[in-house]
mmCIF file of C-alpha atoms and ligand atoms in Angstrom:
data_model
loop_
_atom_site.group_PDB
_atom_site.id
_atom_site.type_symbol
_atom_site.label_atom_id
_atom_site.label_comp_id
_atom_site.label_asym_id
_atom_site.label_seq_id
_atom_site.Cartn_x
_atom_site.Cartn_y
_atom_site.Cartn_z
ATOM 1 C CA MET A 1401 -2.093 7.805 -41.412
ATOM 2 C CA SER A 1402 -3.008 11.219 -40.395
ATOM 3 C CA GLY A 1403 -2.116 12.525 -37.012
ATOM 4 C CA ALA A 1404 0.762 14.836 -35.281
ATOM 5 C CA TYR A 1405 4.040 12.881 -35.033
ATOM 6 C CA ILE A 1406 5.381 14.178 -32.086
ATOM 7 C CA LEU A 1407 9.556 12.779 -31.063
ATOM 8 C CA GLY A 1408 10.574 12.396 -28.052
ATOM 9 C CA ILE A 1409 14.189 12.804 -26.377
ATOM 10 C CA GLU A 1410 14.291 11.814 -22.808
ATOM 11 C CA SER A 1411 18.019 11.533 -21.009
ATOM 12 C CA SER A 1412 17.061 12.466 -17.378
ATOM 13 C CA CYS A 1413 19.377 9.855 -15.756
ATOM 14 C CA ASP A 1414 21.056 6.407 -17.359
ATOM 15 C CA GLU A 1415 18.603 5.668 -20.653
ATOM 16 C CA THR A 1416 19.034 7.840 -23.682
ATOM 17 C CA ALA A 1417 16.074 6.943 -25.340
ATOM 18 C CA ALA A 1418 13.981 8.623 -28.329
ATOM 19 C CA ALA A 1419 10.622 7.507 -29.672
ATOM 20 C CA VAL A 1420 8.311 8.460 -32.152
ATOM 21 C CA VAL A 1421 4.749 8.476 -31.093
ATOM 22 C CA ARG A 1422 1.439 9.739 -33.277
ATOM 23 C CA SER A 1423 -0.849 11.664 -31.542
ATOM 24 C CA GLY A 1424 -0.043 10.326 -27.953
ATOM 25 C CA GLU A 1425 -1.717 7.254 -29.039
ATOM 26 C CA GLU A 1426 -0.079 5.235 -31.173
ATOM 27 C CA LEU A 1427 3.751 3.716 -30.513
ATOM 28 C CA ILE A 1428 5.508 3.953 -33.733
ATOM 29 C CA SER A 1429 9.304 3.784 -33.000
ATOM 30 C CA ASN A 1430 10.958 3.297 -29.534
ATOM 31 C CA VAL A 1431 14.566 3.471 -28.781
ATOM 32 C CA VAL A 1432 16.512 2.838 -25.520
ATOM 33 C CA TYR A 1433 19.809 2.584 -24.956
ATOM 34 C CA SER A 1434 20.696 1.817 -21.451
ATOM 35 C CA GLN A 1435 23.942 2.711 -19.657
ATOM 36 C CA ILE A 1436 23.676 -0.334 -16.942
ATOM 37 C CA ALA A 1437 27.000 -1.425 -18.413
ATOM 38 C CA THR A 1438 28.495 1.405 -17.493
ATOM 39 C CA HIS A 1439 27.158 2.448 -14.217
ATOM 40 C CA GLN A 1440 27.579 -1.443 -12.878
ATOM 41 C CA PRO A 1441 30.841 -1.206 -11.403
ATOM 42 C CA TYR A 1442 29.989 1.396 -9.149
ATOM 43 C CA GLY A 1443 26.303 0.215 -7.859
ATOM 44 C CA GLY A 1444 24.832 2.859 -8.847
ATOM 45 C CA VAL A 1445 24.961 5.802 -11.319
ATOM 46 C CA VAL A 1446 27.671 8.003 -11.805
ATOM 47 C CA PRO A 1447 26.153 11.494 -12.890
ATOM 48 C CA GLU A 1448 30.027 12.350 -14.942
ATOM 49 C CA LEU A 1449 29.405 9.111 -16.745
ATOM 50 C CA ALA A 1450 25.810 9.637 -17.684
ATOM 51 C CA SER A 1451 26.746 12.579 -18.822
ATOM 52 C CA ARG A 1452 29.599 11.151 -21.219
ATOM 53 C CA GLU A 1453 27.177 8.346 -22.515
ATOM 54 C CA HIS A 1454 24.266 10.441 -23.246
ATOM 55 C CA LEU A 1455 26.622 12.463 -25.641
ATOM 56 C CA ARG A 1456 27.916 9.554 -27.133
ATOM 57 C CA ALA A 1457 24.384 8.299 -27.819
ATOM 58 C CA ILE A 1458 22.085 10.773 -28.134
ATOM 59 C CA VAL A 1459 22.667 11.268 -31.886
ATOM 60 C CA PRO A 1460 22.431 7.570 -32.741
ATOM 61 C CA VAL A 1461 19.678 6.916 -31.047
ATOM 62 C CA VAL A 1462 17.621 9.677 -31.886
ATOM 63 C CA ARG A 1463 18.497 9.037 -35.815
ATOM 64 C CA LYS A 1464 17.578 4.798 -35.297
ATOM 65 C CA ALA A 1465 14.070 6.112 -33.738
ATOM 66 C CA LEU A 1466 13.478 8.469 -36.580
ATOM 67 C CA GLU A 1467 14.582 5.327 -39.017
ATOM 68 C CA ASP A 1468 12.072 2.762 -37.549
ATOM 69 C CA ALA A 1469 9.290 5.281 -37.771
ATOM 70 C CA GLY A 1470 9.928 5.495 -41.158
ATOM 71 C CA LYS A 1471 9.846 9.713 -40.339
ATOM 72 C CA THR A 1472 12.618 12.548 -41.319
ATOM 73 C CA TYR A 1473 13.177 15.785 -39.114
ATOM 74 C CA GLU A 1474 11.136 17.360 -41.948
ATOM 75 C CA THR A 1475 7.879 14.928 -41.513
ATOM 76 C CA ILE A 1476 7.794 14.740 -37.782
ATOM 77 C CA ASP A 1477 5.092 17.510 -36.193
ATOM 78 C CA ALA A 1478 7.146 18.642 -32.958
ATOM 79 C CA ILE A 1479 10.045 17.682 -30.797
ATOM 80 C CA ALA A 1480 9.189 16.799 -27.013
ATOM 81 C CA VAL A 1481 12.317 16.531 -24.698
ATOM 82 C CA THR A 1482 12.479 15.460 -21.004
ATOM 83 C CA GLN A 1483 13.261 19.065 -18.974
ATOM 84 C CA GLY A 1484 13.215 17.545 -15.478
ATOM 85 C CA PRO A 1485 13.216 16.410 -12.824
ATOM 86 C CA GLY A 1486 17.132 14.846 -13.385
ATOM 87 C CA LEU A 1487 20.564 14.612 -13.302
ATOM 88 C CA ALA A 1488 21.979 18.037 -14.370
ATOM 89 C CA GLY A 1489 24.134 16.867 -16.797
ATOM 90 C CA ALA A 1490 22.456 14.510 -18.457
ATOM 91 C CA LEU A 1491 19.237 16.807 -18.987
ATOM 92 C CA LEU A 1492 21.368 19.242 -20.279
ATOM 93 C CA VAL A 1493 22.970 16.567 -23.596
ATOM 94 C CA GLY A 1494 18.543 15.850 -24.255
ATOM 95 C CA LEU A 1495 17.724 19.417 -23.744
ATOM 96 C CA SER A 1496 20.406 21.284 -25.600
ATOM 97 C CA TYR A 1497 20.226 18.483 -28.764
ATOM 98 C CA ALA A 1498 16.087 18.755 -28.555
ATOM 99 C CA LYS A 1499 16.406 22.715 -29.178
ATOM 100 C CA ALA A 1500 19.295 22.298 -31.380
ATOM 101 C CA LEU A 1501 17.089 20.312 -33.764
ATOM 102 C CA ALA A 1502 13.608 22.245 -33.201
ATOM 103 C CA PHE A 1503 15.861 25.254 -34.500
ATOM 104 C CA ALA A 1504 17.232 23.768 -37.363
ATOM 105 C CA ALA A 1505 13.899 21.797 -38.693
ATOM 106 C CA CYS A 1506 11.828 24.445 -37.722
ATOM 107 C CA LYS A 1507 9.847 22.675 -35.721
ATOM 108 C CA PRO A 1508 7.853 23.676 -32.369
ATOM 109 C CA LEU A 1509 9.651 21.994 -29.212
ATOM 110 C CA ILE A 1510 7.900 20.898 -25.799
ATOM 111 C CA ALA A 1511 9.341 20.454 -22.377
ATOM 112 C CA VAL A 1512 8.371 17.853 -20.707
ATOM 113 C CA ASN A 1513 8.072 16.753 -16.796
ATOM 114 C CA HIS A 1514 9.573 13.386 -16.843
ATOM 115 C CA LEU A 1515 7.038 12.444 -13.325
ATOM 116 C CA GLU A 1516 4.366 13.592 -16.361
ATOM 117 C CA GLY A 1517 5.804 11.146 -18.623
ATOM 118 C CA HIS A 1518 5.156 8.507 -16.658
ATOM 119 C CA ILE A 1519 1.981 8.617 -15.976
ATOM 120 C CA HIS A 1520 1.471 8.863 -19.652
ATOM 121 C CA ALA A 1521 3.360 5.919 -20.333
ATOM 122 C CA VAL A 1522 -0.359 4.071 -19.218
ATOM 123 C CA LEU A 1523 -2.386 6.516 -20.882
ATOM 124 C CA LEU A 1524 -0.608 5.782 -24.228
ATOM 125 C CA GLU A 1525 -0.457 2.181 -23.803
ATOM 126 C CA GLU A 1526 -4.228 2.436 -22.683
ATOM 127 C CA ARG A 1527 -5.686 4.601 -25.739
ATOM 128 C CA GLN A 1528 -3.401 2.426 -27.931
ATOM 129 C CA ARG A 1529 -6.011 -0.642 -26.836
ATOM 130 C CA GLY A 1530 -8.588 1.905 -27.613
ATOM 131 C CA GLN A 1531 -9.301 2.311 -23.901
ATOM 132 C CA HIS A 1532 -9.869 6.437 -24.498
ATOM 133 C CA ASP A 1533 -11.554 7.268 -21.268
ATOM 134 C CA LEU A 1534 -10.341 6.988 -17.801
ATOM 135 C CA GLU A 1535 -13.070 6.558 -15.009
ATOM 136 C CA PHE A 1536 -12.385 9.755 -12.744
ATOM 137 C CA PRO A 1537 -10.974 10.597 -9.771
ATOM 138 C CA VAL A 1538 -8.100 9.119 -11.163
ATOM 139 C CA LEU A 1539 -4.485 8.228 -8.515
ATOM 140 C CA ALA A 1540 -1.348 7.884 -10.216
ATOM 141 C CA LEU A 1541 1.307 6.683 -8.341
ATOM 142 C CA VAL A 1542 5.146 7.279 -9.661
ATOM 143 C CA VAL A 1543 7.424 4.870 -8.248
ATOM 144 C CA SER A 1544 11.396 4.453 -9.624
ATOM 145 C CA GLY A 1545 14.617 5.185 -8.733
ATOM 146 C CA GLY A 1546 14.205 8.771 -7.695
ATOM 147 C CA HIS A 1547 10.668 9.394 -7.364
ATOM 148 C CA THR A 1548 8.011 7.757 -4.806
ATOM 149 C CA HIS A 1549 5.069 9.947 -5.485
ATOM 150 C CA LEU A 1550 0.983 10.344 -5.464
ATOM 151 C CA TYR A 1551 -0.652 12.323 -7.570
ATOM 152 C CA LEU A 1552 -4.350 12.784 -8.423
ATOM 153 C CA ALA A 1553 -4.869 13.722 -11.764
ATOM 154 C CA GLU A 1554 -7.804 15.570 -13.658
ATOM 155 C CA THR A 1555 -8.219 16.395 -16.958
ATOM 156 C CA THR A 1556 -10.360 19.821 -18.471
ATOM 157 C CA GLN A 1557 -10.645 19.395 -22.076
ATOM 158 C CA GLY A 1558 -7.881 17.537 -22.716
ATOM 159 C CA ILE A 1559 -5.431 19.213 -20.449
ATOM 160 C CA TRP A 1560 -3.862 17.152 -17.536
ATOM 161 C CA ALA A 1561 -3.376 18.865 -14.184
ATOM 162 C CA TYR A 1562 -1.909 17.220 -11.087
ATOM 163 C CA ARG A 1563 -1.879 17.435 -6.892
ATOM 164 C CA ASN A 1564 0.629 15.998 -5.474
ATOM 165 C CA ILE A 1565 -0.614 14.245 -1.968
ATOM 166 C CA GLY A 1566 2.220 12.287 -1.029
ATOM 167 C CA HIS A 1567 5.592 11.906 -1.744
ATOM 168 C CA THR A 1568 8.652 9.909 0.176
ATOM 169 C CA ARG A 1569 10.443 11.854 2.587
ATOM 170 C CA ASP A 1570 13.863 10.168 2.259
ATOM 171 C CA ASP A 1571 14.643 7.335 -0.378
ATOM 172 C CA ALA A 1572 12.523 6.541 -2.983
ATOM 173 C CA ALA A 1573 11.357 3.001 -3.535
ATOM 174 C CA GLY A 1574 13.603 2.000 -6.345
ATOM 175 C CA GLU A 1575 16.760 3.449 -4.743
ATOM 176 C CA ALA A 1576 16.133 1.298 -1.577
ATOM 177 C CA PHE A 1577 16.105 -1.651 -4.026
ATOM 178 C CA ASP A 1578 18.927 -0.301 -5.725
ATOM 179 C CA LYS A 1579 21.068 -0.282 -2.060
ATOM 180 C CA VAL A 1580 19.920 -3.027 -0.745
ATOM 181 C CA ALA A 1581 21.163 -5.037 -4.307
ATOM 182 C CA LYS A 1582 24.090 -3.137 -3.451
ATOM 183 C CA LEU A 1583 24.941 -4.173 -0.470
ATOM 184 C CA LEU A 1584 24.101 -7.928 -0.970
ATOM 185 C CA GLU A 1585 26.642 -7.586 -4.237
ATOM 186 C CA LEU A 1586 23.337 -8.221 -6.380
ATOM 187 C CA GLY A 1587 24.696 -5.656 -9.245
ATOM 188 C CA TYR A 1588 23.262 -2.807 -10.645
ATOM 189 C CA PRO A 1589 19.880 -2.192 -11.054
ATOM 190 C CA GLY A 1590 18.590 -3.942 -7.848
ATOM 191 C CA GLY A 1591 15.292 -4.167 -8.612
ATOM 192 C CA PRO A 1592 14.905 -6.875 -11.891
ATOM 193 C CA VAL A 1593 17.517 -9.251 -9.726
ATOM 194 C CA ILE A 1594 15.730 -8.918 -6.251
ATOM 195 C CA ASP A 1595 12.151 -9.549 -8.326
ATOM 196 C CA PHE A 1596 13.440 -12.704 -9.891
ATOM 197 C CA LEU A 1597 15.696 -13.775 -6.539
ATOM 198 C CA ALA A 1598 12.385 -13.080 -3.920
ATOM 199 C CA GLN A 1599 10.606 -15.487 -5.893
ATOM 200 C CA HIS A 1600 12.790 -17.975 -4.723
ATOM 201 C CA GLY A 1601 12.963 -16.998 -0.729
ATOM 202 C CA ASN A 1602 10.233 -17.315 2.101
ATOM 203 C CA PRO A 1603 8.833 -13.593 2.259
ATOM 204 C CA HIS A 1604 8.142 -14.173 6.060
ATOM 205 C CA ALA A 1605 11.243 -15.048 7.437
ATOM 206 C CA VAL A 1606 12.400 -11.690 8.184
ATOM 207 C CA LYS A 1607 10.180 -9.107 10.065
ATOM 208 C CA PHE A 1608 10.353 -5.138 9.287
ATOM 209 C CA PRO A 1609 8.435 -3.269 10.589
ATOM 210 C CA PHE A 1610 7.597 -0.242 8.806
ATOM 211 C CA ALA A 1611 7.281 3.055 11.137
ATOM 212 C CA GLN A 1612 3.766 4.190 10.053
ATOM 213 C CA ILE A 1613 4.533 8.065 9.185
ATOM 214 C CA LYS A 1614 2.374 10.431 10.630
ATOM 215 C CA HIS A 1615 -0.970 11.211 8.563
ATOM 216 C CA ARG A 1616 -3.552 13.625 9.248
ATOM 217 C CA ASP A 1617 -6.846 12.501 10.957
ATOM 218 C CA ARG A 1618 -8.246 9.893 8.601
ATOM 219 C CA ASN A 1619 -11.818 10.325 9.934
ATOM 220 C CA PRO A 1620 -13.244 12.827 6.998
ATOM 221 C CA LYS A 1621 -15.628 14.033 9.906
ATOM 222 C CA ASN A 1622 -12.791 15.463 11.978
ATOM 223 C CA ARG A 1623 -11.078 17.327 8.767
ATOM 224 C CA HIS A 1624 -10.785 20.824 7.865
ATOM 225 C CA PRO A 1625 -10.975 21.591 4.405
ATOM 226 C CA SER A 1626 -7.794 22.835 4.410
ATOM 227 C CA ASP A 1627 -6.201 20.077 5.931
ATOM 228 C CA GLU A 1628 -5.417 17.476 3.425
ATOM 229 C CA LEU A 1629 -5.469 14.377 3.771
ATOM 230 C CA ARG A 1630 -1.321 13.420 2.707
ATOM 231 C CA THR A 1631 -0.001 10.027 2.235
ATOM 232 C CA ASP A 1632 3.797 9.698 2.547
ATOM 233 C CA PHE A 1633 6.445 7.288 2.298
ATOM 234 C CA SER A 1634 10.003 6.342 3.868
ATOM 235 C CA TYR A 1635 12.501 3.928 2.366
ATOM 236 C CA SER A 1636 15.638 4.544 4.244
ATOM 237 C CA GLY A 1637 14.505 2.850 7.396
ATOM 238 C CA ILE A 1638 13.943 -0.450 5.834
ATOM 239 C CA LYS A 1639 17.888 -0.152 3.690
ATOM 240 C CA THR A 1640 19.571 0.245 7.289
ATOM 241 C CA ALA A 1641 17.315 -2.916 8.895
ATOM 242 C CA VAL A 1642 18.751 -5.206 6.149
ATOM 243 C CA LEU A 1643 21.781 -3.851 6.862
ATOM 244 C CA ARG A 1644 21.242 -4.543 10.546
ATOM 245 C CA TYR A 1645 20.263 -8.000 9.626
ATOM 246 C CA VAL A 1646 23.374 -8.743 7.403
ATOM 247 C CA GLU A 1647 25.844 -7.531 10.664
ATOM 248 C CA VAL A 1648 23.681 -9.388 13.138
ATOM 249 C CA HIS A 1649 23.485 -12.544 11.323
ATOM 250 C CA ASN A 1650 27.439 -12.462 10.315
ATOM 251 C CA MET A 1651 26.601 -12.751 6.810
ATOM 252 C CA ALA A 1652 29.755 -10.910 5.442
ATOM 253 C CA GLU A 1653 31.066 -13.781 4.501
ATOM 254 C CA SER A 1654 28.383 -15.250 2.024
ATOM 255 C CA ILE A 1655 28.348 -11.772 0.367
ATOM 256 C CA GLN A 1656 32.213 -11.880 -0.075
ATOM 257 C CA ARG A 1657 31.528 -15.237 -1.576
ATOM 258 C CA ARG A 1658 28.868 -14.023 -3.856
ATOM 259 C CA ARG A 1659 31.209 -11.408 -4.688
ATOM 260 C CA ALA A 1660 33.556 -13.264 -5.635
ATOM 261 C CA THR A 1661 31.713 -15.864 -7.975
ATOM 262 C CA VAL A 1662 30.218 -13.350 -9.775
ATOM 263 C CA SER A 1663 32.614 -11.005 -10.664
ATOM 264 C CA ALA A 1664 34.245 -13.845 -12.635
ATOM 265 C CA VAL A 1665 31.092 -13.454 -14.945
ATOM 266 C CA ALA A 1666 31.421 -10.686 -17.727
ATOM 267 C CA MET A 1667 27.644 -9.902 -16.908
ATOM 268 C CA PRO A 1668 25.743 -12.004 -15.068
ATOM 269 C CA THR A 1669 22.432 -12.963 -14.954
ATOM 270 C CA PRO A 1670 19.245 -13.393 -12.537
ATOM 271 C CA GLN A 1671 19.997 -17.180 -13.008
ATOM 272 C CA ASP A 1672 23.853 -16.389 -12.024
ATOM 273 C CA TYR A 1673 22.633 -14.515 -8.817
ATOM 274 C CA LEU A 1674 20.208 -17.086 -7.803
ATOM 275 C CA ALA A 1675 22.920 -20.073 -7.740
ATOM 276 C CA ALA A 1676 25.492 -17.361 -5.695
ATOM 277 C CA CYS A 1677 23.045 -16.932 -3.413
ATOM 278 C CA ASP A 1678 21.902 -19.443 0.145
ATOM 279 C CA ARG A 1679 18.511 -19.801 1.566
ATOM 280 C CA GLN A 1680 19.139 -17.219 4.283
ATOM 281 C CA THR A 1681 20.219 -14.542 1.694
ATOM 282 C CA LEU A 1682 16.838 -15.442 -0.387
ATOM 283 C CA ASP A 1683 14.762 -15.300 2.566
ATOM 284 C CA LEU A 1684 16.426 -11.902 3.352
ATOM 285 C CA ILE A 1685 15.721 -10.540 -0.553
ATOM 286 C CA ALA A 1686 11.790 -11.802 -0.299
ATOM 287 C CA SER A 1687 10.988 -10.506 3.133
ATOM 288 C CA PHE A 1688 12.383 -7.401 1.971
ATOM 289 C CA GLN A 1689 10.613 -7.011 -1.120
ATOM 290 C CA ARG A 1690 7.353 -7.885 0.344
ATOM 291 C CA ALA A 1691 7.736 -5.119 3.139
ATOM 292 C CA VAL A 1692 8.369 -2.653 0.401
ATOM 293 C CA VAL A 1693 5.734 -3.783 -1.725
ATOM 294 C CA ASP A 1694 2.958 -4.066 0.980
ATOM 295 C CA ASP A 1695 3.637 -0.853 2.391
ATOM 296 C CA LEU A 1696 3.202 0.746 -1.221
ATOM 297 C CA VAL A 1697 0.443 -0.827 -1.968
ATOM 298 C CA SER A 1698 -1.551 -0.847 1.355
ATOM 299 C CA LYS A 1699 -0.708 3.326 1.720
ATOM 300 C CA THR A 1700 -1.759 3.809 -1.708
ATOM 301 C CA LEU A 1701 -4.761 1.964 -1.721
ATOM 302 C CA ALA A 1702 -6.141 3.524 1.513
ATOM 303 C CA ALA A 1703 -5.322 7.059 0.020
ATOM 304 C CA ALA A 1704 -7.316 5.514 -3.173
ATOM 305 C CA VAL A 1705 -10.398 4.797 -0.251
ATOM 306 C CA ASP A 1706 -10.058 7.867 1.592
ATOM 307 C CA TYR A 1707 -10.564 10.168 -2.006
ATOM 308 C CA GLY A 1708 -13.088 7.824 -3.724
ATOM 309 C CA VAL A 1709 -10.578 7.260 -6.405
ATOM 310 C CA ALA A 1710 -11.878 5.361 -9.539
ATOM 311 C CA THR A 1711 -9.027 4.790 -11.484
ATOM 312 C CA LEU A 1712 -5.226 3.860 -10.312
ATOM 313 C CA LEU A 1713 -2.365 4.571 -12.376
ATOM 314 C CA VAL A 1714 0.695 2.616 -11.292
ATOM 315 C CA THR A 1715 4.223 3.488 -13.485
ATOM 316 C CA GLY A 1716 7.733 4.383 -13.185
ATOM 317 C CA GLY A 1717 10.389 1.888 -13.018
ATOM 318 C CA VAL A 1718 9.252 -0.260 -9.781
ATOM 319 C CA ALA A 1719 6.114 -0.890 -11.732
ATOM 320 C CA ALA A 1720 7.724 -3.308 -13.265
ATOM 321 C CA ASN A 1721 8.074 -5.235 -10.010
ATOM 322 C CA SER A 1722 6.038 -8.621 -10.645
ATOM 323 C CA GLU A 1723 4.622 -8.793 -7.049
ATOM 324 C CA LEU A 1724 4.265 -5.340 -6.969
ATOM 325 C CA ARG A 1725 1.462 -5.763 -9.654
ATOM 326 C CA GLY A 1726 0.216 -8.913 -8.200
ATOM 327 C CA ALA A 1727 -0.418 -6.983 -4.964
ATOM 328 C CA PHE A 1728 -2.193 -4.354 -6.459
ATOM 329 C CA GLU A 1729 -4.625 -6.113 -8.585
ATOM 330 C CA LYS A 1730 -5.631 -8.356 -5.928
ATOM 331 C CA ARG A 1731 -6.215 -4.929 -3.420
ATOM 332 C CA ALA A 1732 -7.902 -2.967 -6.025
ATOM 333 C CA ALA A 1733 -10.110 -5.632 -7.175
ATOM 334 C CA GLU A 1734 -11.066 -5.387 -3.593
ATOM 335 C CA GLU A 1735 -11.862 -2.069 -2.877
ATOM 336 C CA GLY A 1736 -13.666 -1.961 -6.347
ATOM 337 C CA VAL A 1737 -10.542 0.482 -7.823
ATOM 338 C CA VAL A 1738 -9.560 0.112 -11.764
ATOM 339 C CA VAL A 1739 -5.739 -0.179 -11.432
ATOM 340 C CA LEU A 1740 -3.577 0.220 -14.546
ATOM 341 C CA PHE A 1741 0.003 -0.162 -15.417
ATOM 342 C CA PRO A 1742 2.647 0.082 -18.424
ATOM 343 C CA SER A 1743 3.933 -2.925 -19.861
ATOM 344 C CA ARG A 1744 7.150 -3.747 -18.872
ATOM 345 C CA GLN A 1745 9.104 -2.066 -21.668
ATOM 346 C CA LEU A 1746 7.167 1.485 -20.528
ATOM 347 C CA SER A 1747 7.730 1.034 -17.208
ATOM 348 C CA THR A 1748 11.499 2.317 -16.731
ATOM 349 C CA ASP A 1749 12.478 5.298 -18.478
ATOM 350 C CA ASN A 1750 11.553 5.837 -22.318
ATOM 351 C CA ALA A 1751 10.873 8.707 -24.184
ATOM 352 C CA ALA A 1752 7.288 6.861 -25.748
ATOM 353 C CA MET A 1753 6.193 8.406 -22.628
ATOM 354 C CA ILE A 1754 7.727 11.967 -23.267
ATOM 355 C CA ALA A 1755 6.048 12.347 -26.599
ATOM 356 C CA ALA A 1756 2.886 10.789 -25.410
ATOM 357 C CA ALA A 1757 2.723 13.363 -22.627
ATOM 358 C CA ALA A 1758 3.589 16.578 -25.127
ATOM 359 C CA TYR A 1759 0.736 15.602 -27.206
ATOM 360 C CA PRO A 1760 -1.994 17.415 -24.973
ATOM 361 C CA ARG A 1761 0.612 20.409 -24.945
ATOM 362 C CA PHE A 1762 0.685 20.539 -29.047
ATOM 363 C CA LEU A 1763 -2.765 21.219 -29.670
ATOM 364 C CA SER A 1764 -3.083 23.725 -27.179
ATOM 365 C CA GLN A 1765 0.617 25.385 -28.810
ATOM 366 C CA GLU A 1766 2.316 25.344 -25.665
ATOM 367 C CA PHE A 1767 6.018 25.647 -27.036
ATOM 368 C CA ALA A 1768 8.965 26.063 -24.959
ATOM 369 C CA GLU A 1769 10.708 29.473 -25.454
ATOM 370 C CA ALA A 1770 13.860 29.315 -27.289
ATOM 371 C CA GLU A 1771 16.021 29.706 -23.542
ATOM 372 C CA VAL A 1772 14.010 27.384 -22.126
ATOM 373 C CA SER A 1773 16.667 25.364 -19.489
ATOM 374 C CA SER A 1774 16.273 22.174 -17.674
ATOM 375 C CA GLU A 1775 15.166 21.892 -13.982
ATOM 376 C CA PRO A 1776 16.619 19.225 -12.219
ATOM 377 C CA ALA A 1777 14.715 19.467 -9.311
ATOM 378 C CA LEU A 1778 11.396 20.413 -11.371
ATOM 379 C CA ARG A 1779 8.097 19.550 -9.339
ATOM 380 C CA LEU A 1780 4.739 17.958 -10.664
ATOM 381 C CA GLY A 1781 1.521 19.357 -9.378
HETATM 382 O O1 LIG B 3073 11.770 4.816 -13.888
HETATM 383 P P1 LIG B 3073 13.301 4.532 -13.729
HETATM 384 O O2 LIG B 3073 13.654 3.603 -15.152
HETATM 385 O O3 LIG B 3073 14.137 5.545 -14.041
HETATM 386 C C1 LIG B 3073 13.559 6.345 -12.563
HETATM 387 O O4 LIG B 3073 12.901 7.591 -13.160
HETATM 388 O O5 LIG B 3073 14.346 6.392 -11.603
HETATM 389 O O6 LIG B 3073 13.005 3.352 -12.691
HETATM 390 C C2 LIG B 3073 14.192 2.725 -12.280
HETATM 391 C C3 LIG B 3073 13.934 1.603 -10.959
HETATM 392 C C4 LIG B 3073 15.684 1.258 -10.217
HETATM 393 O O7 LIG B 3073 15.357 1.813 -9.019
HETATM 394 C C5 LIG B 3073 15.309 -0.016 -10.679
HETATM 395 O O8 LIG B 3073 15.855 -0.970 -9.533
HETATM 396 C C6 LIG B 3073 13.565 0.003 -10.996
HETATM 397 O O9 LIG B 3073 13.318 0.973 -11.270
HETATM 398 N N1 LIG B 3073 13.234 -1.122 -11.107
HETATM 399 C C7 LIG B 3073 12.508 -1.811 -10.594
HETATM 400 C C8 LIG B 3073 12.294 -3.657 -11.379
HETATM 401 N N2 LIG B 3073 12.668 -2.892 -12.946
HETATM 402 C C9 LIG B 3073 13.196 -1.868 -12.242
HETATM 403 N N3 LIG B 3073 11.977 -2.412 -9.142
HETATM 404 C C10 LIG B 3073 11.690 -3.245 -8.792
HETATM 405 N N4 LIG B 3073 11.303 -4.385 -9.526
HETATM 406 C C11 LIG B 3073 11.772 -4.533 -10.779
HETATM 407 N N5 LIG B 3073 11.598 -5.477 -11.703
HETATM 408 ZN ZN1 LIG B 3074 11.770 7.434 -14.435
#
């Protein structure tokens, strides 16, 4: 089949990933090596361990992605790699390897912003379904362990441009899931297990009032053209509120009991955690998730309405959350906005999104210089 076959490589956090994507529209192979087992005992990602694991995994992961695609270094058309943002040491492994491969195989190298990658995970799967045209304006929410960003996205002759209209002022939403899970002894990462446990609790049991972050005047008549309407988020307060609830309600003993029960299991499943949670804990978890979901959905939809958005893309690890998906679907339908998500597999970090985001650059021959370096604090828009 004709088209451009791009090998994507991603190593910005705790997943070593490689994938082959054809012309930004067909997923040919997708390999993700997750380091969860390595970081699980620490309740979060340990940067030094992440770099070491990437070093171990990168060669077999890239080989497998090529093998699964029936491709070789000679028969791919370009190599795309995450340049940033992410952990410095982790990014360095992927970028150095991609540079060496590109040099040895005489293939062009394309440096990709990880956040743009998350947005292209949605676009890749839409194209794969035969949907090539999005209705603009497009708003994208990238919500993951490291980011909670809102972007207005535009495309001119296939080249995408982004304008950031909101971000978190402190913790990312996924970080709040991970920290609350750590506090409650629910393992790492927190998102998937909280997603599961929340279905067994009462989301109205605990009230978490969100401090409304001050916005500029939402009335368009009062707005100066340069006075851009921003929608910022903040998730460190809810983590502290959960901690306070645990203290006030003397939950330390129940947490310690869970720690003891679960540590006897080698790789605990969500079912193991469920068996180790009492009603009060399940209610707290369900209320926490409901509060975060309500906040993300209401602020994003308000921004979508303010900007007259036609299509909303919700992507990043937290976009895998079932309650979040349901709430976005309901609220977007009420506002007449089309909402699109990646499959769960492409919501969390992967390299297919990196290969897909590189395709427009491949077409416009926007290749990285030989001296390209990783940028841990790289911004988008
Ligand atoms: O996109 P991602 O793999 O990495 C970053 O770029 O950060 O996102 C990982 C984050 C973690 O914080 C994880 O707890 C969260 O996504 N996550 C979820 C779910 N699955 C993963 N959060 C809520 N519900 C989920 N089902
Ligand atoms: Zn990510």
